[in-house]
mmCIF file of C-alpha atoms in Angstrom:
data_model
loop_
_atom_site.group_PDB
_atom_site.id
_atom_site.type_symbol
_atom_site.label_atom_id
_atom_site.label_comp_id
_atom_site.label_asym_id
_atom_site.label_seq_id
_atom_site.Cartn_x
_atom_site.Cartn_y
_atom_site.Cartn_z
ATOM 1 C CA UNK A 12 101.985 15.842 185.396
ATOM 2 C CA UNK A 13 104.661 13.217 184.609
ATOM 3 C CA UNK A 14 102.776 12.217 181.408
ATOM 4 C CA UNK A 15 101.965 8.696 182.585
ATOM 5 C CA UNK A 16 98.590 7.291 181.463
ATOM 6 C CA UNK A 17 96.082 5.668 183.834
ATOM 7 C CA UNK A 18 92.723 3.943 183.212
ATOM 8 C CA UNK A 19 89.935 2.429 185.322
ATOM 9 C CA UNK A 20 86.305 1.285 185.071
ATOM 10 C CA UNK A 21 84.534 -0.961 182.552
ATOM 11 C CA UNK A 22 86.845 -3.151 180.488
ATOM 12 C CA UNK A 23 84.594 -5.621 178.630
ATOM 13 C CA UNK A 24 86.327 -4.949 175.278
ATOM 14 C CA UNK A 25 89.828 -4.380 176.694
ATOM 15 C CA UNK A 26 89.442 -0.597 176.548
ATOM 16 C CA UNK A 27 91.612 -0.092 179.647
ATOM 17 C CA UNK A 28 94.678 -1.403 177.812
ATOM 18 C CA UNK A 29 95.856 -3.636 180.682
ATOM 19 C CA UNK A 30 96.102 -6.914 178.676
ATOM 20 C CA UNK A 31 92.871 -8.299 180.144
ATOM 21 C CA UNK A 32 89.132 -7.627 180.096
ATOM 22 C CA UNK A 33 88.669 -7.384 183.865
ATOM 23 C CA UNK A 34 87.239 -4.111 185.119
ATOM 24 C CA UNK A 35 89.241 -1.990 187.552
ATOM 25 C CA UNK A 36 87.782 0.122 190.334
ATOM 26 C CA UNK A 37 91.008 2.057 190.870
ATOM 27 C CA UNK A 38 93.544 3.599 188.427
ATOM 28 C CA UNK A 39 95.983 1.262 186.647
ATOM 29 C CA UNK A 40 99.003 2.614 184.752
ATOM 30 C CA UNK A 41 99.251 1.872 181.013
ATOM 31 C CA UNK A 42 102.877 1.006 180.273
ATOM 32 C CA UNK A 43 105.815 3.084 181.457
ATOM 33 C CA UNK A 44 106.037 5.513 178.552
ATOM 34 C CA UNK A 45 105.273 9.212 178.282
ATOM 35 C CA UNK A 46 101.946 10.202 176.643
ATOM 36 C CA UNK A 47 100.825 13.631 175.403
ATOM 37 C CA UNK A 48 97.108 13.245 174.574
ATOM 38 C CA UNK A 49 94.239 10.764 174.677
ATOM 39 C CA UNK A 50 90.745 10.318 173.288
ATOM 40 C CA UNK A 51 88.128 7.858 174.517
ATOM 41 C CA UNK A 52 85.370 6.194 172.546
ATOM 42 C CA UNK A 53 82.533 4.290 174.193
ATOM 43 C CA UNK A 54 84.605 1.102 174.463
ATOM 44 C CA UNK A 55 88.023 1.997 173.069
ATOM 45 C CA UNK A 56 90.957 4.289 173.752
ATOM 46 C CA UNK A 57 93.442 6.210 171.615
ATOM 47 C CA UNK A 58 96.606 7.904 172.830
ATOM 48 C CA UNK A 59 99.585 9.735 171.360
ATOM 49 C CA UNK A 60 103.024 9.119 172.877
ATOM 50 C CA UNK A 61 105.583 11.880 173.319
ATOM 51 C CA UNK A 62 107.381 10.625 170.189
ATOM 52 C CA UNK A 63 104.222 11.320 168.119
ATOM 53 C CA UNK A 64 103.240 7.672 167.644
ATOM 54 C CA UNK A 65 99.506 6.865 167.826
ATOM 55 C CA UNK A 66 98.200 3.829 169.729
ATOM 56 C CA UNK A 67 94.742 2.238 170.079
ATOM 57 C CA UNK A 68 93.033 -0.541 172.049
ATOM 58 C CA UNK A 69 89.566 -1.838 172.959
ATOM 59 C CA UNK A 70 86.464 -2.462 170.837
ATOM 60 C CA UNK A 71 87.112 -2.801 167.100
ATOM 61 C CA UNK A 72 83.896 -4.184 165.559
ATOM 62 C CA UNK A 73 83.837 -1.544 162.778
ATOM 63 C CA UNK A 74 87.599 -1.171 162.344
ATOM 64 C CA UNK A 75 87.594 1.822 164.674
ATOM 65 C CA UNK A 76 91.057 1.004 166.063
ATOM 66 C CA UNK A 77 92.629 1.748 162.658
ATOM 67 C CA UNK A 78 94.619 -1.510 162.631
ATOM 68 C CA UNK A 79 93.343 -2.900 159.275
ATOM 69 C CA UNK A 80 91.100 -5.504 160.941
ATOM 70 C CA UNK A 81 88.096 -5.836 163.266
ATOM 71 C CA UNK A 82 89.770 -7.668 166.179
ATOM 72 C CA UNK A 83 89.436 -6.214 169.702
ATOM 73 C CA UNK A 84 92.703 -5.416 171.520
ATOM 74 C CA UNK A 85 93.288 -5.405 175.292
ATOM 75 C CA UNK A 86 96.685 -3.707 175.138
ATOM 76 C CA UNK A 87 97.985 -0.720 173.112
ATOM 77 C CA UNK A 88 98.868 -1.350 169.432
ATOM 78 C CA UNK A 89 100.549 1.293 167.250
ATOM 79 C CA UNK A 90 98.633 2.677 164.246
ATOM 80 C CA UNK A 91 101.021 2.959 161.286
ATOM 81 C CA UNK A 92 104.282 4.873 161.529
ATOM 82 C CA UNK A 93 103.198 8.515 161.075
ATOM 83 C CA UNK A 94 103.727 11.188 163.695
ATOM 84 C CA UNK A 95 100.482 12.672 165.084
ATOM 85 C CA UNK A 96 99.431 15.808 166.987
ATOM 86 C CA UNK A 97 95.626 15.609 167.422
ATOM 87 C CA UNK A 98 93.085 12.809 167.923
ATOM 88 C CA UNK A 99 89.296 12.751 168.448
ATOM 89 C CA UNK A 100 87.013 9.741 168.752
ATOM 90 C CA UNK A 101 83.288 9.880 168.044
ATOM 91 C CA UNK A 102 80.764 8.220 170.335
ATOM 92 C CA UNK A 103 79.481 5.948 167.533
ATOM 93 C CA UNK A 104 82.749 4.357 166.375
ATOM 94 C CA UNK A 105 84.859 6.613 164.147
ATOM 95 C CA UNK A 106 88.093 8.491 164.728
ATOM 96 C CA UNK A 107 89.784 11.594 163.300
ATOM 97 C CA UNK A 108 93.478 12.423 163.646
ATOM 98 C CA UNK A 109 95.915 15.039 162.349
ATOM 99 C CA UNK A 110 99.563 14.297 161.554
ATOM 100 C CA UNK A 111 102.412 16.634 162.489
ATOM 101 C CA UNK A 112 102.407 17.792 158.849
ATOM 102 C CA UNK A 113 98.733 18.861 159.089
ATOM 103 C CA UNK A 114 97.178 15.979 157.123
ATOM 104 C CA UNK A 115 93.753 14.764 158.300
ATOM 105 C CA UNK A 116 92.936 11.052 158.491
ATOM 106 C CA UNK A 117 89.794 9.144 159.511
ATOM 107 C CA UNK A 118 88.751 5.525 160.045
ATOM 108 C CA UNK A 119 86.046 3.300 161.549
ATOM 109 C CA UNK A 120 82.267 3.373 161.157
ATOM 110 C CA UNK A 121 81.071 5.338 158.119
ATOM 111 C CA UNK A 122 77.308 4.753 157.922
ATOM 112 C CA UNK A 123 76.561 8.484 157.460
ATOM 113 C CA UNK A 124 79.700 9.558 155.622
ATOM 114 C CA UNK A 125 81.446 10.696 158.828
ATOM 115 C CA UNK A 126 84.850 9.611 157.480
ATOM 116 C CA UNK A 127 84.676 12.342 154.817
ATOM 117 C CA UNK A 128 85.932 10.230 151.890
ATOM 118 C CA UNK A 129 82.784 10.605 149.783
ATOM 119 C CA UNK A 130 81.499 7.101 150.667
ATOM 120 C CA UNK A 131 79.512 5.359 153.394
ATOM 121 C CA UNK A 132 81.832 2.332 153.565
ATOM 122 C CA UNK A 133 83.569 1.504 156.871
ATOM 123 C CA UNK A 134 87.377 1.750 156.853
ATOM 124 C CA UNK A 135 89.601 -0.273 159.202
ATOM 125 C CA UNK A 136 92.769 1.693 158.471
ATOM 126 C CA UNK A 137 93.407 5.464 158.290
ATOM 127 C CA UNK A 138 92.368 7.203 155.049
ATOM 128 C CA UNK A 139 93.319 10.766 154.173
ATOM 129 C CA UNK A 140 90.529 13.370 154.071
ATOM 130 C CA UNK A 141 91.206 15.803 151.231
ATOM 131 C CA UNK A 142 94.560 17.467 150.656
ATOM 132 C CA UNK A 143 94.254 20.529 152.911
ATOM 133 C CA UNK A 144 96.293 21.243 156.014
ATOM 134 C CA UNK A 145 94.302 21.078 159.278
ATOM 135 C CA UNK A 146 94.765 22.291 162.868
ATOM 136 C CA UNK A 147 91.719 21.086 164.870
ATOM 137 C CA UNK A 148 89.327 18.094 164.791
ATOM 138 C CA UNK A 149 86.367 16.928 166.832
ATOM 139 C CA UNK A 150 84.307 13.785 166.215
ATOM 140 C CA UNK A 151 80.656 13.723 167.259
ATOM 141 C CA UNK A 152 77.978 11.042 167.067
ATOM 142 C CA UNK A 153 78.360 9.915 163.420
ATOM 143 C CA UNK A 154 79.540 13.328 162.237
ATOM 144 C CA UNK A 155 82.851 15.160 162.055
ATOM 145 C CA UNK A 156 84.166 18.705 162.370
ATOM 146 C CA UNK A 157 87.581 20.144 161.535
ATOM 147 C CA UNK A 158 89.347 23.483 161.116
ATOM 148 C CA UNK A 159 91.863 24.096 158.329
ATOM 149 C CA UNK A 160 95.045 26.081 158.849
ATOM 150 C CA UNK A 161 93.381 29.021 157.060
ATOM 151 C CA UNK A 162 90.653 29.099 159.762
ATOM 152 C CA UNK A 163 87.917 27.536 157.622
ATOM 153 C CA UNK A 164 85.454 25.332 159.555
ATOM 154 C CA UNK A 165 84.249 22.151 157.834
ATOM 155 C CA UNK A 166 81.675 19.498 158.812
ATOM 156 C CA UNK A 167 80.452 16.185 157.350
ATOM 157 C CA UNK A 168 78.440 13.074 158.252
ATOM 158 C CA UNK A 169 75.095 12.605 160.014
ATOM 159 C CA UNK A 170 72.850 15.703 159.965
ATOM 160 C CA UNK A 171 69.231 14.948 160.951
ATOM 161 C CA UNK A 172 69.276 17.667 163.649
ATOM 162 C CA UNK A 173 71.234 20.153 161.545
ATOM 163 C CA UNK A 174 74.456 19.458 163.442
ATOM 164 C CA UNK A 175 76.565 20.182 160.363
ATOM 165 C CA UNK A 176 75.570 23.864 160.443
ATOM 166 C CA UNK A 177 74.883 23.903 156.704
ATOM 167 C CA UNK A 178 71.283 25.128 156.998
ATOM 168 C CA UNK A 179 70.097 21.699 155.779
ATOM 169 C CA UNK A 180 69.390 18.342 157.425
ATOM 170 C CA UNK A 181 70.861 16.030 154.796
ATOM 171 C CA UNK A 182 73.963 13.955 155.509
ATOM 172 C CA UNK A 183 77.234 14.803 153.748
ATOM 173 C CA UNK A 184 79.993 12.291 152.988
ATOM 174 C CA UNK A 185 82.615 14.956 152.183
ATOM 175 C CA UNK A 186 83.682 18.074 154.119
ATOM 176 C CA UNK A 187 81.462 21.143 153.598
ATOM 177 C CA UNK A 188 82.529 24.599 154.777
ATOM 178 C CA UNK A 189 80.404 26.333 157.433
ATOM 179 C CA UNK A 190 80.113 30.031 156.613
ATOM 180 C CA UNK A 191 83.132 32.174 155.769
ATOM 181 C CA UNK A 192 84.407 33.132 159.226
ATOM 182 C CA UNK A 193 87.832 32.206 160.578
ATOM 183 C CA UNK A 194 87.727 29.748 163.503
ATOM 184 C CA UNK A 195 90.299 28.568 166.079
ATOM 185 C CA UNK A 196 88.501 25.863 168.122
ATOM 186 C CA UNK A 197 85.752 23.298 167.491
ATOM 187 C CA UNK A 198 83.938 20.782 169.694
ATOM 188 C CA UNK A 199 81.303 18.300 168.510
ATOM 189 C CA UNK A 200 78.574 16.912 170.790
ATOM 190 C CA UNK A 201 76.290 13.948 170.187
ATOM 191 C CA UNK A 202 73.938 15.923 167.900
ATOM 192 C CA UNK A 203 75.303 19.480 167.948
#
């Protein structure tokens, strides 16, 4: 409740953010700053500080840390200079984040178009998704979901089990609206 951040467990890629790759079997504090939200990938971590800055560390083989390279990090490194409000990391290596002005950005693995930029090329730094204003994001296993400020729900990426909700099973590399209802929350699973 004091907004300190603590990590423990596996640390093979530096995902605990403690400047080493040794695992920890009890909680270790990450820095002395105040944090407001976090999102964990399989082997990496993202967190937003109280000043709105976004930080990442851990595995970076597909550029999923958003630092313009593919080098693993064992301590937090700031992503750009924007101010952020929401972050969600998919279990296959991509990340979605919303700035305080409502802009949506994505980066990392893009094998199924889950970054939403109309391509299937990996990106190691944040790229803007469309020009709309967004309120919610959730990254699944190689697919993405987001809600615009007008309540529209959009999905894109991997779709072999119909997880995009489009009535089809073909992948999409750009956001596609799901129905016409107005939505307030979204949560993506591995394949649903």
